[in-house]
Amino acid sequence: MTRSDARELAAHLIYELDYTDETPSQAIASRLERGYYDELAAENELYTQRPNAKQMTYITACVEGVAETRQELDATISEFSVGWKLSRISRFAKAALRLAIYEILHVDDVPTGVAINECLELIRKYEDEEIVGFVNGILGSFARSLKEGKS
């Protein structure tokens, strides 16, 4: 499993947290440790390999970090999604945006450009192409604001 695969798995878990009352730790345990993961392998190639210890540390940190900072992340998405309410953005696009913005703000070994490009690849895989441009606009504006010291 690559770092990109681990990021995609984290995005799936972040997405699923919108549909459950589970804590991030419970969601991770139930999806990765109880056979559910193996069932998903038949549907999605991502699940044919299990994450190693380093990847699990990354996945756990991202999923828990996004959950802990969700209000901040959603406020950032709202600020930079000009003309769109947060409720209009698809749940997977929100999950990917939350993850990318979390990485930019809180994960030191992920450069801003990498977080943006990885997010766009995830969006491209799961959403319509027009959403890719929308997400790119949000992340590009956010990154520029950080560079200019505005956010």
PDB file of C-alpha atoms in Angstrom:
ATOM      1  CA  MET A   1       0.000   0.000   0.000  1.00  0.00           C
ATOM      2  CA  THR A   2       1.358   3.408  -0.976  1.00  0.00           C
ATOM      3  CA  ARG A   3       1.005   6.692   0.906  1.00  0.00           C
ATOM      4  CA  SER A   4      -1.586   7.687  -1.717  1.00  0.00           C
ATOM      5  CA  ASP A   5      -3.532   4.511  -0.935  1.00  0.00           C
ATOM      6  CA  ALA A   6      -3.333   5.268   2.791  1.00  0.00           C
ATOM      7  CA  ARG A   7      -4.623   8.787   2.074  1.00  0.00           C
ATOM      8  CA  GLU A   8      -7.513   7.360   0.033  1.00  0.00           C
ATOM      9  CA  LEU A   9      -8.359   4.967   2.852  1.00  0.00           C
ATOM     10  CA  ALA A  10      -8.299   7.884   5.314  1.00  0.00           C
ATOM     11  CA  ALA A  11     -10.651   9.828   3.010  1.00  0.00           C
ATOM     12  CA  HIS A  12     -13.047   6.854   2.937  1.00  0.00           C
ATOM     13  CA  LEU A  13     -13.059   6.722   6.734  1.00  0.00           C
ATOM     14  CA  ILE A  14     -13.584  10.491   7.023  1.00  0.00           C
ATOM     15  CA  TYR A  15     -16.475  10.181   4.564  1.00  0.00           C
ATOM     16  CA  GLU A  16     -18.005   7.316   6.555  1.00  0.00           C
ATOM     17  CA  LEU A  17     -17.908   9.334   9.775  1.00  0.00           C
ATOM     18  CA  ASP A  18     -20.644  11.525   8.258  1.00  0.00           C
ATOM     19  CA  TYR A  19     -22.942   8.480   8.316  1.00  0.00           C
ATOM     20  CA  THR A  20     -22.237   7.038  11.748  1.00  0.00           C
ATOM     21  CA  ASP A  21     -22.244   7.919  15.414  1.00  0.00           C
ATOM     22  CA  GLU A  22     -18.943   6.104  15.876  1.00  0.00           C
ATOM     23  CA  THR A  23     -15.850   7.854  17.136  1.00  0.00           C
ATOM     24  CA  PRO A  24     -12.911   7.927  14.723  1.00  0.00           C
ATOM     25  CA  SER A  25     -11.205   5.152  16.726  1.00  0.00           C
ATOM     26  CA  GLN A  26     -14.316   2.980  16.567  1.00  0.00           C
ATOM     27  CA  ALA A  27     -14.707   3.569  12.828  1.00  0.00           C
ATOM     28  CA  ILE A  28     -11.086   2.673  12.155  1.00  0.00           C
ATOM     29  CA  ALA A  29     -11.333  -0.486  14.259  1.00  0.00           C
ATOM     30  CA  SER A  30     -14.603  -1.635  12.718  1.00  0.00           C
ATOM     31  CA  ARG A  31     -13.500  -0.990   9.131  1.00  0.00           C
ATOM     32  CA  LEU A  32      -9.943  -2.284   9.354  1.00  0.00           C
ATOM     33  CA  GLU A  33      -9.933  -4.980  12.012  1.00  0.00           C
ATOM     34  CA  ARG A  34     -13.210  -6.900  11.822  1.00  0.00           C
ATOM     35  CA  GLY A  35     -13.409  -8.558   8.435  1.00  0.00           C
ATOM     36  CA  TYR A  36     -15.216  -5.623   6.835  1.00  0.00           C
ATOM     37  CA  TYR A  37     -11.938  -4.687   5.162  1.00  0.00           C
ATOM     38  CA  ASP A  38     -11.656  -8.113   3.545  1.00  0.00           C
ATOM     39  CA  GLU A  39     -15.206  -7.891   2.194  1.00  0.00           C
ATOM     40  CA  LEU A  40     -14.392  -4.560   0.569  1.00  0.00           C
ATOM     41  CA  ALA A  41     -11.441  -6.087  -1.295  1.00  0.00           C
ATOM     42  CA  ALA A  42     -13.908  -7.778  -3.657  1.00  0.00           C
ATOM     43  CA  GLU A  43     -15.356  -4.362  -4.557  1.00  0.00           C
ATOM     44  CA  ASN A  44     -12.354  -2.033  -4.486  1.00  0.00           C
ATOM     45  CA  GLU A  45      -8.717  -2.805  -5.304  1.00  0.00           C
ATOM     46  CA  LEU A  46      -7.623  -0.365  -2.592  1.00  0.00           C
ATOM     47  CA  TYR A  47      -8.613  -2.940   0.026  1.00  0.00           C
ATOM     48  CA  THR A  48      -6.532  -5.818  -1.379  1.00  0.00           C
ATOM     49  CA  GLN A  49      -3.567  -4.750   0.777  1.00  0.00           C
ATOM     50  CA  ARG A  50      -3.663  -3.927   4.441  1.00  0.00           C
ATOM     51  CA  PRO A  51      -1.872  -0.833   5.698  1.00  0.00           C
ATOM     52  CA  ASN A  52       1.406  -1.417   7.535  1.00  0.00           C
ATOM     53  CA  ALA A  53       2.117   0.086  10.967  1.00  0.00           C
ATOM     54  CA  LYS A  54       3.481   3.364   9.562  1.00  0.00           C
ATOM     55  CA  GLN A  55       0.482   3.763   7.261  1.00  0.00           C
ATOM     56  CA  MET A  56      -1.916   2.959  10.118  1.00  0.00           C
ATOM     57  CA  THR A  57      -0.272   5.674  12.199  1.00  0.00           C
ATOM     58  CA  TYR A  58      -0.776   8.146   9.335  1.00  0.00           C
ATOM     59  CA  ILE A  59      -4.388   7.033   8.690  1.00  0.00           C
ATOM     60  CA  THR A  60      -5.281   7.196  12.375  1.00  0.00           C
ATOM     61  CA  ALA A  61      -3.660  10.609  12.830  1.00  0.00           C
ATOM     62  CA  CYS A  62      -5.497  12.016   9.808  1.00  0.00           C
ATOM     63  CA  VAL A  63      -8.918  10.563  10.615  1.00  0.00           C
ATOM     64  CA  GLU A  64      -8.742  11.576  14.275  1.00  0.00           C
ATOM     65  CA  GLY A  65      -7.206  14.953  13.409  1.00  0.00           C
ATOM     66  CA  VAL A  66      -9.902  15.765  10.867  1.00  0.00           C
ATOM     67  CA  ALA A  67     -12.593  14.801  13.383  1.00  0.00           C
ATOM     68  CA  GLU A  68     -11.014  16.984  16.092  1.00  0.00           C
ATOM     69  CA  THR A  69     -10.623  20.018  13.805  1.00  0.00           C
ATOM     70  CA  ARG A  70     -13.749  19.536  11.699  1.00  0.00           C
ATOM     71  CA  GLN A  71     -15.298  22.906  12.604  1.00  0.00           C
ATOM     72  CA  GLU A  72     -12.094  24.732  11.643  1.00  0.00           C
ATOM     73  CA  LEU A  73     -11.806  22.733   8.415  1.00  0.00           C
ATOM     74  CA  ASP A  74     -15.445  23.307   7.470  1.00  0.00           C
ATOM     75  CA  ALA A  75     -15.095  27.031   8.191  1.00  0.00           C
ATOM     76  CA  THR A  76     -12.095  27.110   5.854  1.00  0.00           C
ATOM     77  CA  ILE A  77     -13.988  25.250   3.129  1.00  0.00           C
ATOM     78  CA  SER A  78     -16.931  27.640   3.529  1.00  0.00           C
ATOM     79  CA  GLU A  79     -14.656  30.674   3.382  1.00  0.00           C
ATOM     80  CA  PHE A  80     -13.055  29.607   0.105  1.00  0.00           C
ATOM     81  CA  SER A  81     -16.043  27.985  -1.638  1.00  0.00           C
ATOM     82  CA  VAL A  82     -17.374  31.270  -2.932  1.00  0.00           C
ATOM     83  CA  GLY A  83     -21.037  31.074  -3.859  1.00  0.00           C
ATOM     84  CA  TRP A  84     -21.511  27.578  -2.433  1.00  0.00           C
ATOM     85  CA  LYS A  85     -22.833  26.574   0.955  1.00  0.00           C
ATOM     86  CA  LEU A  86     -21.062  23.681   2.628  1.00  0.00           C
ATOM     87  CA  SER A  87     -24.290  21.662   2.435  1.00  0.00           C
ATOM     88  CA  ARG A  88     -24.172  21.788  -1.401  1.00  0.00           C
ATOM     89  CA  ILE A  89     -20.780  20.089  -1.595  1.00  0.00           C
ATOM     90  CA  SER A  90     -20.929  16.301  -1.919  1.00  0.00           C
ATOM     91  CA  ARG A  91     -19.935  14.345   1.160  1.00  0.00           C
ATOM     92  CA  PHE A  92     -16.946  12.720  -0.501  1.00  0.00           C
ATOM     93  CA  ALA A  93     -15.681  16.048  -1.838  1.00  0.00           C
ATOM     94  CA  LYS A  94     -16.018  17.467   1.689  1.00  0.00           C
ATOM     95  CA  ALA A  95     -14.133  14.491   3.118  1.00  0.00           C
ATOM     96  CA  ALA A  96     -11.308  14.917   0.603  1.00  0.00           C
ATOM     97  CA  LEU A  97     -11.201  18.690   1.172  1.00  0.00           C
ATOM     98  CA  ARG A  98     -11.140  18.243   4.940  1.00  0.00           C
ATOM     99  CA  LEU A  99      -8.267  15.803   4.612  1.00  0.00           C
ATOM    100  CA  ALA A 100      -6.258  18.030   2.258  1.00  0.00           C
ATOM    101  CA  ILE A 101      -6.708  21.142   4.394  1.00  0.00           C
ATOM    102  CA  TYR A 102      -5.886  19.147   7.535  1.00  0.00           C
ATOM    103  CA  GLU A 103      -2.680  17.893   5.905  1.00  0.00           C
ATOM    104  CA  ILE A 104      -1.711  21.391   4.780  1.00  0.00           C
ATOM    105  CA  LEU A 105      -2.247  22.829   8.254  1.00  0.00           C
ATOM    106  CA  HIS A 106      -1.177  19.975  10.518  1.00  0.00           C
ATOM    107  CA  VAL A 107       0.979  17.339   8.758  1.00  0.00           C
ATOM    108  CA  ASP A 108       4.521  18.654   8.476  1.00  0.00           C
ATOM    109  CA  ASP A 109       5.868  16.045   6.055  1.00  0.00           C
ATOM    110  CA  VAL A 110       3.185  16.667   3.406  1.00  0.00           C
ATOM    111  CA  PRO A 111       3.943  19.669   1.179  1.00  0.00           C
ATOM    112  CA  THR A 112       0.973  21.853   0.256  1.00  0.00           C
ATOM    113  CA  GLY A 113       1.264  20.971  -3.437  1.00  0.00           C
ATOM    114  CA  VAL A 114       1.224  17.257  -2.673  1.00  0.00           C
ATOM    115  CA  ALA A 115      -1.868  17.580  -0.460  1.00  0.00           C
ATOM    116  CA  ILE A 116      -3.650  19.509  -3.220  1.00  0.00           C
ATOM    117  CA  ASN A 117      -2.648  17.133  -6.027  1.00  0.00           C
ATOM    118  CA  GLU A 118      -3.557  14.047  -4.013  1.00  0.00           C
ATOM    119  CA  CYS A 119      -6.948  15.556  -3.166  1.00  0.00           C
ATOM    120  CA  LEU A 120      -7.611  16.318  -6.824  1.00  0.00           C
ATOM    121  CA  GLU A 121      -6.730  12.735  -7.787  1.00  0.00           C
ATOM    122  CA  LEU A 122      -9.194  11.430  -5.201  1.00  0.00           C
ATOM    123  CA  ILE A 123     -11.895  13.777  -6.470  1.00  0.00           C
ATOM    124  CA  ARG A 124     -11.150  12.755 -10.049  1.00  0.00           C
ATOM    125  CA  LYS A 125     -11.575   9.091  -9.061  1.00  0.00           C
ATOM    126  CA  TYR A 126     -14.907   9.465  -7.238  1.00  0.00           C
ATOM    127  CA  GLU A 127     -16.619  12.619  -8.544  1.00  0.00           C
ATOM    128  CA  ASP A 128     -17.539  14.295 -11.827  1.00  0.00           C
ATOM    129  CA  GLU A 129     -14.816  16.258 -13.582  1.00  0.00           C
ATOM    130  CA  GLU A 130     -16.469  19.637 -12.924  1.00  0.00           C
ATOM    131  CA  ILE A 131     -16.045  19.034  -9.183  1.00  0.00           C
ATOM    132  CA  VAL A 132     -12.276  18.711  -9.719  1.00  0.00           C
ATOM    133  CA  GLY A 133     -12.086  22.338 -10.883  1.00  0.00           C
ATOM    134  CA  PHE A 134     -14.275  23.499  -8.019  1.00  0.00           C
ATOM    135  CA  VAL A 135     -12.114  21.714  -5.425  1.00  0.00           C
ATOM    136  CA  ASN A 136      -8.945  22.956  -7.121  1.00  0.00           C
ATOM    137  CA  GLY A 137     -10.270  26.508  -6.857  1.00  0.00           C
ATOM    138  CA  ILE A 138     -10.965  26.130  -3.136  1.00  0.00           C
ATOM    139  CA  LEU A 139      -7.568  24.611  -2.388  1.00  0.00           C
ATOM    140  CA  GLY A 140      -5.706  27.025  -4.666  1.00  0.00           C
ATOM    141  CA  SER A 141      -7.294  30.052  -3.009  1.00  0.00           C
ATOM    142  CA  PHE A 142      -6.618  28.592   0.422  1.00  0.00           C
ATOM    143  CA  ALA A 143      -2.964  27.879  -0.413  1.00  0.00           C
ATOM    144  CA  ARG A 144      -2.481  31.402  -1.796  1.00  0.00           C
ATOM    145  CA  SER A 145      -4.001  32.888   1.353  1.00  0.00           C
ATOM    146  CA  LEU A 146      -1.548  30.919   3.483  1.00  0.00           C
ATOM    147  CA  LYS A 147       1.347  32.057   1.338  1.00  0.00           C
ATOM    148  CA  GLU A 148       0.188  35.665   1.689  1.00  0.00           C
ATOM    149  CA  GLY A 149      -0.307  35.174   5.437  1.00  0.00           C
ATOM    150  CA  LYS A 150      -4.043  35.876   5.395  1.00  0.00           C
ATOM    151  CA  SER A 151      -5.366  32.659   6.928  1.00  0.00           C
TER     152      SER A 151
END
